[in-house]
mmCIF file of C-alpha atoms and ligand atoms in Angstrom:
data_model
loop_
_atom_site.group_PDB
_atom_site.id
_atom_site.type_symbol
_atom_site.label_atom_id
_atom_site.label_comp_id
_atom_site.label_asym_id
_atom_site.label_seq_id
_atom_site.Cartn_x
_atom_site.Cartn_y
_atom_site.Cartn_z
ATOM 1 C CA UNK X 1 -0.823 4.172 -12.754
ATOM 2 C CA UNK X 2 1.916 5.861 -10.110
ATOM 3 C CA UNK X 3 2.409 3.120 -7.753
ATOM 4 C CA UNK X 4 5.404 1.013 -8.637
ATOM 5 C CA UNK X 5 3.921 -2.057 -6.610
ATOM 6 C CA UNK X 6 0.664 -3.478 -5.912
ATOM 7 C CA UNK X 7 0.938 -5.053 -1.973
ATOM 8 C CA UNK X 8 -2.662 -3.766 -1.000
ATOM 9 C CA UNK X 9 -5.626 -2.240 -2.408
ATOM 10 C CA UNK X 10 -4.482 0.836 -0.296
ATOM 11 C CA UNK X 11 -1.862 1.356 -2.632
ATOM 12 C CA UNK X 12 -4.038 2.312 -5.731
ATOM 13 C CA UNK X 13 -6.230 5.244 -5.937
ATOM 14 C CA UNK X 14 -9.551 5.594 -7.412
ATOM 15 C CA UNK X 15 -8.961 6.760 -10.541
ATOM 16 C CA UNK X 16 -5.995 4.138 -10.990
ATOM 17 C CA UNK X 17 -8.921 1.287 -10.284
ATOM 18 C CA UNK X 18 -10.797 2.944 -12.853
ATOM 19 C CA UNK X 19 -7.729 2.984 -15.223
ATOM 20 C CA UNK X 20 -7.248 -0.862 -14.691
ATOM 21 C CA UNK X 21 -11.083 -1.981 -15.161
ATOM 22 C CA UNK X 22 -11.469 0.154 -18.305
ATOM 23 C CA UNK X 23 -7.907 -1.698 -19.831
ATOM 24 C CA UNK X 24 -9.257 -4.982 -18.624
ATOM 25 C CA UNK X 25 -12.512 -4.281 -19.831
ATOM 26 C CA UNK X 26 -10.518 -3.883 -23.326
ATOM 27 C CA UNK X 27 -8.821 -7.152 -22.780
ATOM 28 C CA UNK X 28 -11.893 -9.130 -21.589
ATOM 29 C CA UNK X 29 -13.130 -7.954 -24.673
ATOM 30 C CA UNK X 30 -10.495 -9.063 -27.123
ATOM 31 C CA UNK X 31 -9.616 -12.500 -25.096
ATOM 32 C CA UNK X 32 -12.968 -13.740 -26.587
ATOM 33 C CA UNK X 33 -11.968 -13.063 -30.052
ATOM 34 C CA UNK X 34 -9.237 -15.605 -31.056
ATOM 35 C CA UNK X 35 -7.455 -13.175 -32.856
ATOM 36 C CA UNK X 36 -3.494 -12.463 -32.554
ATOM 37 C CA UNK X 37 -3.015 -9.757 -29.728
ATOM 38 C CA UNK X 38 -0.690 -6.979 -31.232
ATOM 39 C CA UNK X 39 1.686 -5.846 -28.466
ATOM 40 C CA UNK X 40 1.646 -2.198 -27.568
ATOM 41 C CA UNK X 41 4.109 -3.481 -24.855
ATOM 42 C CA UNK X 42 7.694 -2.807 -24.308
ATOM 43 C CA UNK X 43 9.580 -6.437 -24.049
ATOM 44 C CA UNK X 44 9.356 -7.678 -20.301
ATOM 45 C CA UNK X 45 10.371 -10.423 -18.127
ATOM 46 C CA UNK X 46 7.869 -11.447 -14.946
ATOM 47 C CA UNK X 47 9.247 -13.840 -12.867
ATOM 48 C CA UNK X 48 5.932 -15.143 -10.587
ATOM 49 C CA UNK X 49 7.266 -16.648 -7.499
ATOM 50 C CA UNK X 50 5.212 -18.782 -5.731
ATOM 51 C CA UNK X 51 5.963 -19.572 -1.747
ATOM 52 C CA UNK X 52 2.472 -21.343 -1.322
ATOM 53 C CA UNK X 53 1.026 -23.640 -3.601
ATOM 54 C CA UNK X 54 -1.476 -22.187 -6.080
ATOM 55 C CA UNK X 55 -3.972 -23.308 -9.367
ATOM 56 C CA UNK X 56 -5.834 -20.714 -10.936
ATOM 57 C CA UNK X 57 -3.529 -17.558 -9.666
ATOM 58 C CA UNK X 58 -0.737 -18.792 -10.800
ATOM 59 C CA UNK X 59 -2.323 -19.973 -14.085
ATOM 60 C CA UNK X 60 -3.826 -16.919 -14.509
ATOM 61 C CA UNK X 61 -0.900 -14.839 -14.027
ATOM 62 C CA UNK X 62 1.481 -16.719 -16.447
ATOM 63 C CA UNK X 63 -1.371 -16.382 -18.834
ATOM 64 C CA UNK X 64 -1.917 -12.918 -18.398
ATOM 65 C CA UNK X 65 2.033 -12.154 -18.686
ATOM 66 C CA UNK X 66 2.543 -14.564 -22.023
ATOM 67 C CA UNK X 67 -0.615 -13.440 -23.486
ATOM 68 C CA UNK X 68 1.004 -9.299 -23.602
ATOM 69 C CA UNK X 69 4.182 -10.897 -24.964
ATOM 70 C CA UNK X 70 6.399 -11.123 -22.079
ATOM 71 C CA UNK X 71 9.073 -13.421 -20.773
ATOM 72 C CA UNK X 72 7.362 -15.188 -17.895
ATOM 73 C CA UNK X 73 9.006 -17.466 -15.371
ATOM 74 C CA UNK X 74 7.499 -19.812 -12.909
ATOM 75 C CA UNK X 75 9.131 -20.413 -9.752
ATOM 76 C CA UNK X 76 7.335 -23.049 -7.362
ATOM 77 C CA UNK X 77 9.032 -22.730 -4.099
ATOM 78 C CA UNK X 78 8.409 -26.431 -3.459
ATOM 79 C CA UNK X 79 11.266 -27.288 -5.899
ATOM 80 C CA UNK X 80 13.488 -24.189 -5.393
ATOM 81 C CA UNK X 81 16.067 -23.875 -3.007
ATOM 82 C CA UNK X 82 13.909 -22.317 -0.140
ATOM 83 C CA UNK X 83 14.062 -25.610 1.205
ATOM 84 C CA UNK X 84 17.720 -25.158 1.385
ATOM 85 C CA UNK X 85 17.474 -23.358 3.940
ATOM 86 C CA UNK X 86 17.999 -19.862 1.850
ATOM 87 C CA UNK X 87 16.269 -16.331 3.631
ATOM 88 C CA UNK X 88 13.911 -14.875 1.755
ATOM 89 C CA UNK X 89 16.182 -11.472 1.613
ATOM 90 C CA UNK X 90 18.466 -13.638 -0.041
ATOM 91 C CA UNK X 91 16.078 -15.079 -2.533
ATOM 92 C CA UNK X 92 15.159 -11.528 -3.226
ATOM 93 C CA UNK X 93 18.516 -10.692 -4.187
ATOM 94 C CA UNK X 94 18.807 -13.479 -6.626
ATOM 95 C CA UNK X 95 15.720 -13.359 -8.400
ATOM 96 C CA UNK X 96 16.864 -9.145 -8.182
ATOM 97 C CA UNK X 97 19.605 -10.159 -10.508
ATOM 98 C CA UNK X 98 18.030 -12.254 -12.478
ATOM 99 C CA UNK X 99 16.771 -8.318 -13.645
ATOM 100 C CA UNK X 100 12.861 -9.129 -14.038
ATOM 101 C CA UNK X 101 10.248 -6.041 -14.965
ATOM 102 C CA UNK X 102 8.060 -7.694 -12.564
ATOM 103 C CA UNK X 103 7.499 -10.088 -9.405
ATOM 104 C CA UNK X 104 4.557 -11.558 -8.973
ATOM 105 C CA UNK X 105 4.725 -12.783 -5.255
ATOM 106 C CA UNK X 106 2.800 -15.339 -3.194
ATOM 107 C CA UNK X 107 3.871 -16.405 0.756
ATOM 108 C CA UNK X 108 2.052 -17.983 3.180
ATOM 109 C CA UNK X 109 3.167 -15.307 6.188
ATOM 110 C CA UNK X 110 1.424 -11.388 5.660
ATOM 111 C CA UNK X 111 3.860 -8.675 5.188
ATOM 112 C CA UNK X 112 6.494 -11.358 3.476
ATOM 113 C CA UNK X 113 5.702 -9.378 0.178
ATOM 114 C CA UNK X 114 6.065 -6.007 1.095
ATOM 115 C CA UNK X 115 9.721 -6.557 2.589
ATOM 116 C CA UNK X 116 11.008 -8.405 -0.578
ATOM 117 C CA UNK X 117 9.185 -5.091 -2.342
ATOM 118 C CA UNK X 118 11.829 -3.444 -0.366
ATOM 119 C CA UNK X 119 14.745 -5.409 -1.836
ATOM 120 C CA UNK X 120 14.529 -5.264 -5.203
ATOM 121 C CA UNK X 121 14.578 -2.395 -8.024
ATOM 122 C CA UNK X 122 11.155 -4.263 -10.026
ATOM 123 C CA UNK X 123 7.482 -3.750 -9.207
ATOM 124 C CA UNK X 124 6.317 -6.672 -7.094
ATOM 125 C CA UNK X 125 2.587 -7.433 -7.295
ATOM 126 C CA UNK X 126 1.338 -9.282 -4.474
ATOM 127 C CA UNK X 127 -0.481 -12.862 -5.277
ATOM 128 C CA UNK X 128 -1.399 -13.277 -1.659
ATOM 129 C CA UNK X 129 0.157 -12.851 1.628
ATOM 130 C CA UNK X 130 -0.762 -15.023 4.418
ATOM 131 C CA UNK X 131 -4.267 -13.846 5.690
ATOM 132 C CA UNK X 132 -3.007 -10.102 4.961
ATOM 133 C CA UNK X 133 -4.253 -8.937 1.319
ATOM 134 C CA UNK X 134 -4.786 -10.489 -2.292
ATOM 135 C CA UNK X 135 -5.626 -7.357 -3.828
ATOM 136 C CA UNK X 136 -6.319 -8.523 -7.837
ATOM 137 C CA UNK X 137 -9.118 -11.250 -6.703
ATOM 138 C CA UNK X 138 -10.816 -8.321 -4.925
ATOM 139 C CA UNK X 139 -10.163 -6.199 -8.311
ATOM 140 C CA UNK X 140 -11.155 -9.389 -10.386
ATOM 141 C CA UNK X 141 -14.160 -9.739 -8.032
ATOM 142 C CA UNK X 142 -15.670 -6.210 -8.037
ATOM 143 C CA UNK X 143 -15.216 -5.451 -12.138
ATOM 144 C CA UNK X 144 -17.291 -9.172 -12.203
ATOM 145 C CA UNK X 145 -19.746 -7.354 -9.584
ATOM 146 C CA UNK X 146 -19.764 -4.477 -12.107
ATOM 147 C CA UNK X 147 -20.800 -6.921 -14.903
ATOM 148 C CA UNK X 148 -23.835 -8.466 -13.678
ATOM 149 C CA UNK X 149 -24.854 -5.756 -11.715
ATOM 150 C CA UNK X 150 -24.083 -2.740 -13.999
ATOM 151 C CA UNK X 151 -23.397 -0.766 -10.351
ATOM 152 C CA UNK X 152 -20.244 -0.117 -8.690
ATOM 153 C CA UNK X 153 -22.019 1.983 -5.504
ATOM 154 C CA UNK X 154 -24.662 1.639 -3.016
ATOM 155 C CA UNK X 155 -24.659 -2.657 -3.557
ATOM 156 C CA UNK X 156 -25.412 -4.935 -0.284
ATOM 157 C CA UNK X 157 -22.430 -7.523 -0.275
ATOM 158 C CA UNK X 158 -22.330 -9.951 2.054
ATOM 159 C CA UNK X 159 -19.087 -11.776 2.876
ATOM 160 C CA UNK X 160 -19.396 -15.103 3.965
ATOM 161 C CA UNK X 161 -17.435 -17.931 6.298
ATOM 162 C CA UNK X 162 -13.609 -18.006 7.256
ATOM 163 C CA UNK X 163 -13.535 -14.024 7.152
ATOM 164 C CA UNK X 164 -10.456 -14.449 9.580
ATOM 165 C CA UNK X 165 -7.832 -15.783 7.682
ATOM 166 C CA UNK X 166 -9.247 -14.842 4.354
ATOM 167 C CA UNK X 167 -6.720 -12.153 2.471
ATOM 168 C CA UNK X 168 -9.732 -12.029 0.087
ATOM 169 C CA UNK X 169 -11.801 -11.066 2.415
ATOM 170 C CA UNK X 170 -9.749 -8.172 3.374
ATOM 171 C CA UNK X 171 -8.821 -6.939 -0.305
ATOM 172 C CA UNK X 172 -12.773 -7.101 -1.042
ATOM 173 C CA UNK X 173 -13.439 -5.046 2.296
ATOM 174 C CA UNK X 174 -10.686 -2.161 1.833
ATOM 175 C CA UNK X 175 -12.128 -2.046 -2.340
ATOM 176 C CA UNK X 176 -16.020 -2.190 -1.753
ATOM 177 C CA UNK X 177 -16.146 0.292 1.039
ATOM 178 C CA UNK X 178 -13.864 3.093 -1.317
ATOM 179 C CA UNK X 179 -16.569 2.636 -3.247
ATOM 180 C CA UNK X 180 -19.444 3.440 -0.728
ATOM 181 C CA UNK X 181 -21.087 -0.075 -0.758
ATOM 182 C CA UNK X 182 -22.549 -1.867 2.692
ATOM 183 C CA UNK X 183 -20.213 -4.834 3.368
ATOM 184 C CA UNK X 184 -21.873 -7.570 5.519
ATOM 185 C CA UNK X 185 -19.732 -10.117 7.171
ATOM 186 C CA UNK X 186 -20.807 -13.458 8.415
ATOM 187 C CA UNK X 187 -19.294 -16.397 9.806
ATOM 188 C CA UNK X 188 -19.178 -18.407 13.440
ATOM 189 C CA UNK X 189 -17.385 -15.688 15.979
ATOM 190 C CA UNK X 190 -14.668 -17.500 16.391
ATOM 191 C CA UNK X 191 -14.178 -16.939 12.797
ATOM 192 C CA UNK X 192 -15.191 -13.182 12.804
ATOM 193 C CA UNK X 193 -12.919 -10.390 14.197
ATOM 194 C CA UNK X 194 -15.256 -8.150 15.607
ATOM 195 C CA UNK X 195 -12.440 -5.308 14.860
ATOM 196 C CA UNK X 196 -14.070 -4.654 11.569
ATOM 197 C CA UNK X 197 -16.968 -3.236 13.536
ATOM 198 C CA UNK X 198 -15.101 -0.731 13.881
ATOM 199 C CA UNK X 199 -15.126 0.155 9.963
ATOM 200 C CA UNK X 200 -18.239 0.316 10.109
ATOM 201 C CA UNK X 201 -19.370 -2.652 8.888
ATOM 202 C CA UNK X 202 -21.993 -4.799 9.865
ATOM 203 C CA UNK X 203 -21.229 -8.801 11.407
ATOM 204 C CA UNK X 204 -23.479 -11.176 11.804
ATOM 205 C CA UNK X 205 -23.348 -14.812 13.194
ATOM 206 C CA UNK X 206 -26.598 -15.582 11.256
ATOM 207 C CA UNK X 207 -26.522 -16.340 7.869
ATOM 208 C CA UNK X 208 -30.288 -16.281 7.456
ATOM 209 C CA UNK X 209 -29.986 -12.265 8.672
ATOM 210 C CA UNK X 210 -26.615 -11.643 7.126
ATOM 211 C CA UNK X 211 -27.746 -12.256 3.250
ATOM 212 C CA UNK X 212 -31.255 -11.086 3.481
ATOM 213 C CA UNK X 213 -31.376 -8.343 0.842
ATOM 214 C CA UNK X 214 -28.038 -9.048 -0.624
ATOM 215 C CA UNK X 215 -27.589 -7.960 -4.219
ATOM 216 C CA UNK X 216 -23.985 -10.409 -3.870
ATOM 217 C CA UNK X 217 -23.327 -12.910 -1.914
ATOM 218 C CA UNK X 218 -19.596 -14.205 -1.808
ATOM 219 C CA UNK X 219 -18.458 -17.838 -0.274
ATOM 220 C CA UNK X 220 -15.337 -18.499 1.249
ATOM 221 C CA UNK X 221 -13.140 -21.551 2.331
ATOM 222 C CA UNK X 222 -12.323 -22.542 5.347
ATOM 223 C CA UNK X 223 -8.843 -22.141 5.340
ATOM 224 C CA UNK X 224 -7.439 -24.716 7.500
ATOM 225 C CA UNK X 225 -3.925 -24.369 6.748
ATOM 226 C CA UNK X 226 -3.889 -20.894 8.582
ATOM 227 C CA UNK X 227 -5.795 -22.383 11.090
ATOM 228 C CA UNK X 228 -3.749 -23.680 14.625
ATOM 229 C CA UNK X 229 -6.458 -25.800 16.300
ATOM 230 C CA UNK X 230 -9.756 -26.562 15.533
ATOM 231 C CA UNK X 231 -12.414 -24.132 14.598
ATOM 232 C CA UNK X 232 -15.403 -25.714 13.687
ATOM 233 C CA UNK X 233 -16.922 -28.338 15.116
ATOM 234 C CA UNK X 234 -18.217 -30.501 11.954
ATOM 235 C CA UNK X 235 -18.275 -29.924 8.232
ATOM 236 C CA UNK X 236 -21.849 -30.961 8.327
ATOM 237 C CA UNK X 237 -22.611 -28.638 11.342
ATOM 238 C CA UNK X 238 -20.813 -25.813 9.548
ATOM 239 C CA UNK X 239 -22.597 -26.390 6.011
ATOM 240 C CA UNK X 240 -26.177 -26.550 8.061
ATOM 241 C CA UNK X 241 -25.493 -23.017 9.661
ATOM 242 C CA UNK X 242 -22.915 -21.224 7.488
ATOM 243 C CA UNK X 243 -23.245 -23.349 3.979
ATOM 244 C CA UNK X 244 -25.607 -21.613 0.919
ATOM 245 C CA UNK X 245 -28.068 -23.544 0.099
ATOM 246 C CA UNK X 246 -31.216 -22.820 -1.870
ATOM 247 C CA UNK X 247 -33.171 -21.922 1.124
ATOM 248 C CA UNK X 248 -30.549 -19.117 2.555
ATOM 249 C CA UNK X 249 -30.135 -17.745 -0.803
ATOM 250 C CA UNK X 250 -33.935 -17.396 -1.196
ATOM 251 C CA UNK X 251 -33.550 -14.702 1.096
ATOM 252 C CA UNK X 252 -31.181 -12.384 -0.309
ATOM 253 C CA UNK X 253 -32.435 -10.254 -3.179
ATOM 254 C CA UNK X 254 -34.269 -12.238 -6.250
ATOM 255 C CA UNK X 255 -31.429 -11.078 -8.780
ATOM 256 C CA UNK X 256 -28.418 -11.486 -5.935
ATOM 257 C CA UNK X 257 -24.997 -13.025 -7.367
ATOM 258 C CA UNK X 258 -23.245 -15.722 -5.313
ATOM 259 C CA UNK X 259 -19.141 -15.506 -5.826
ATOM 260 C CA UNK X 260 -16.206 -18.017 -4.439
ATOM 261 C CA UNK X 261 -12.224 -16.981 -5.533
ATOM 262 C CA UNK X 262 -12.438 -20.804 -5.184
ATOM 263 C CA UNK X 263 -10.859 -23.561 -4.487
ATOM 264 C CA UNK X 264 -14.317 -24.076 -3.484
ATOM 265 C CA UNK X 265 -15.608 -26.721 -1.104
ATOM 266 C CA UNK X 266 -19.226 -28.435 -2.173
ATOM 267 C CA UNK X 267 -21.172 -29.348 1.137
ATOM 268 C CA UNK X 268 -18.843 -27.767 3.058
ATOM 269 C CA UNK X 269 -19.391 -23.568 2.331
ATOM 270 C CA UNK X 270 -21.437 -23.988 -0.807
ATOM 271 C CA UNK X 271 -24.243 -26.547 -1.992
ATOM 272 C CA UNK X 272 -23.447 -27.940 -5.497
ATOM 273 C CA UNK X 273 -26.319 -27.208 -6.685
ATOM 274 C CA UNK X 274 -25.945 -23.378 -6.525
ATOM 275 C CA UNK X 275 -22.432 -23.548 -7.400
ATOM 276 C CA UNK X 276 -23.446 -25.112 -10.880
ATOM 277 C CA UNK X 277 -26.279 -22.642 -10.974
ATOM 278 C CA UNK X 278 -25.250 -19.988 -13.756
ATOM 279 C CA UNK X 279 -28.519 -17.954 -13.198
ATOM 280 C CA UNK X 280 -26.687 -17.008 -9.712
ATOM 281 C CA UNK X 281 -23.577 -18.324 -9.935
ATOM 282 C CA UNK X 282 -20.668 -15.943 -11.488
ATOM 283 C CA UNK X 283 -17.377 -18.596 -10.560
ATOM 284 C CA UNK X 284 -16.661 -19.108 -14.032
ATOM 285 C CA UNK X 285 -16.477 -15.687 -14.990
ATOM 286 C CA UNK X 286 -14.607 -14.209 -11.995
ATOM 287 C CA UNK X 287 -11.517 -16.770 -13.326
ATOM 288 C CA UNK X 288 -12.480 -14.911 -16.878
ATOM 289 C CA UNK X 289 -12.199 -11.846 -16.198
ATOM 290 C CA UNK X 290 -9.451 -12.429 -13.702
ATOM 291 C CA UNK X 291 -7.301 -12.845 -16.845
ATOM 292 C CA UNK X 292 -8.343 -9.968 -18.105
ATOM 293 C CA UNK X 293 -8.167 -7.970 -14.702
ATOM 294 C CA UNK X 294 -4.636 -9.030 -14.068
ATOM 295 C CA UNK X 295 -3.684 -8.348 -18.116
ATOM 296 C CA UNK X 296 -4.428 -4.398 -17.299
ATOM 297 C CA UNK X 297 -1.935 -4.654 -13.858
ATOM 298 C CA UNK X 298 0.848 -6.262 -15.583
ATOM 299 C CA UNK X 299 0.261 -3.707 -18.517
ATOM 300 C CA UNK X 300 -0.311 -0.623 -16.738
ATOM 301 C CA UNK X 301 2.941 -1.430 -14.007
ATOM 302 C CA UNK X 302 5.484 -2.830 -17.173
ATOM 303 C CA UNK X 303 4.030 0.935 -18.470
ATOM 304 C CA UNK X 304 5.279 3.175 -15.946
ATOM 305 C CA UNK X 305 6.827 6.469 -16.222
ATOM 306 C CA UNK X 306 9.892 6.411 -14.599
HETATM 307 C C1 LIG T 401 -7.787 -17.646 -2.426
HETATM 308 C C2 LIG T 401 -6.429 -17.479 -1.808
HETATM 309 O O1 LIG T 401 -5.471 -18.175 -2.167
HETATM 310 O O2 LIG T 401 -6.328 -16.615 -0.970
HETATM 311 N N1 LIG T 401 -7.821 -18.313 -3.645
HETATM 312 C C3 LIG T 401 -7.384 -17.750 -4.793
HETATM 313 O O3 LIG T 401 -6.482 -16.958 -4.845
HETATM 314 N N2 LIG T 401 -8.040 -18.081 -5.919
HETATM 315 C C4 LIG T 401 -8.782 -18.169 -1.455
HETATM 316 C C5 LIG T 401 -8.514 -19.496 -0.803
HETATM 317 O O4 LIG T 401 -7.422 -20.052 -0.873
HETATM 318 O O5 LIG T 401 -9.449 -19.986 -0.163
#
């Protein structure tokens, strides 16, 4: 892999993606077997620093970076010195001579991680940036794609709910349509920027339209803490035209996959019932192979030439 950082999926090519799913494929693989994992690895330390609070990124990460052998460091900003009033330039320029291999970075405002990028001599991997990008769910998300569906072109994904402050959202977009698939959005309009239209993809403010056909069909949560006012005008209202139930999901293709990078919401964006549902539902194994997925990006960026 070239690129010293991972902000956005922009950043990596093709090929690279193919690089990193065939390495996680290898670790997906060998995670199952409870054997000892023997270390190609040079020694590294990743220091994951985490401006917004987190559960299963910032578990997976550490995971990830302990289970290749490296020194990994948790920093949650709710008990660091942020709240001291420090700049984040500045914390960059600590945690820069603390001399880490790697940062993995979450912040609640988009762009935050690219500018400490700037500041430091490490790779910095981005862990989500405000409602900008979140680029290893959308990797973790399409090699899970790739497992149930055994395609990586030509699929019919539709992208469901709070599309406007979703980072995932925009990682999946920017990955699925390099690889030639038809991305669907849906949501309310005032959760929908019609900008996208422009891409080329297709909105829709009817979920019954939106996910008929759909080989995958991926939930998301309404994000109220990037929200300033309100946007909907009842959970109940919302789950009766924008929640999956049984009945919209009927409509989508007979094999079709339902996602969520969770936390997830029951009632709310998704019925239980379908979210328990492992015929449909792959949840469980996006956080699986998410591991695995963000194993092969630590590797591949502690690996670098130069
Ligand atoms: C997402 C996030 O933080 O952007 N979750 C995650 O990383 N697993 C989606 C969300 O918070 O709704």
């Amino acid at each position: 892999m070239q690129t010293k950082h991972l902000i956005q999926i922009d950043d990596v090519k093709k090929s690279e993606i193919e690089e990193i799913f065939a390495l996680a494929e290898y670790y997906f693989q060998k995670n199952k077997k409870k054997v000892e994992q023997k270390h190609r690895l040079k020694p590294f330390t990743q220091i994951n620093v985490f401006f917004e609070n987190s559960t299963r990124t910032l578990a997976s990460f550490e995971l990830a970076g302990k289970k290749l052998g490296g020194i990994v460091q948790d920093i949650r900003i709710a008990t660091s010195s942020i709240h001291k009033g420090e700049t984040l330039i500045d914390t960059a320029l600590t945690l820069n001579a603390m001399r880490p291999d790697l940062l993995v970075v979450r912040h609640s405002s988009s762009g935050a991680v690219n500018l400490l990028s700037e500041k430091v001599n490490c790779s910095v991997l981005n862990a989500g940036d405000g409602s900008h990008e979140h680029p290893t769910q959308a990797l973790l998300d399409f090699l899970t794609i790739q497992h149930r569906k055994k395609e990586k072109e030509g699929l019919i994904i539709a992208i469901c709910g709070d599309i406007s402050h979703s980072r995932v959202a925009r990682s999946n977009i920017n990955l699925l349509c390099k690889f030639n698939n038809q991305v669907r959005l849906i949501g309310p309009s005032n959760l929908l920027p019609y900008s996208f239209k422009d891409m080329g993809l297709e909105i829709y403010n009817s979920m019954e339209d939106g996910v008929k056909d759909a080989d995958v069909i991926m939930m998301l949560r309404l994000q109220k803490e990037r929200m300033k006012g309100g946007f909907i005008p009842s959970r109940r209202e919302y789950f009766n035209r924008f929640g999956l139930d049984n009945q919209k999901l009927s409509l989508a293709k007979d094999d079709a996959i339902v996602m969520h990078p969770g936390p997830m919401n029951r009632g709310v964006e998704i019925d239980g019932i379908i979210a328990d549902d492992l015929n449909r539902s792959v949840i469980q194994e996006q956080v699986e192979i998410g591991v695995a997925l963000r194993m092969a990006v630590l590797h591949l960026l502690v690996d670098r030439k130069n």
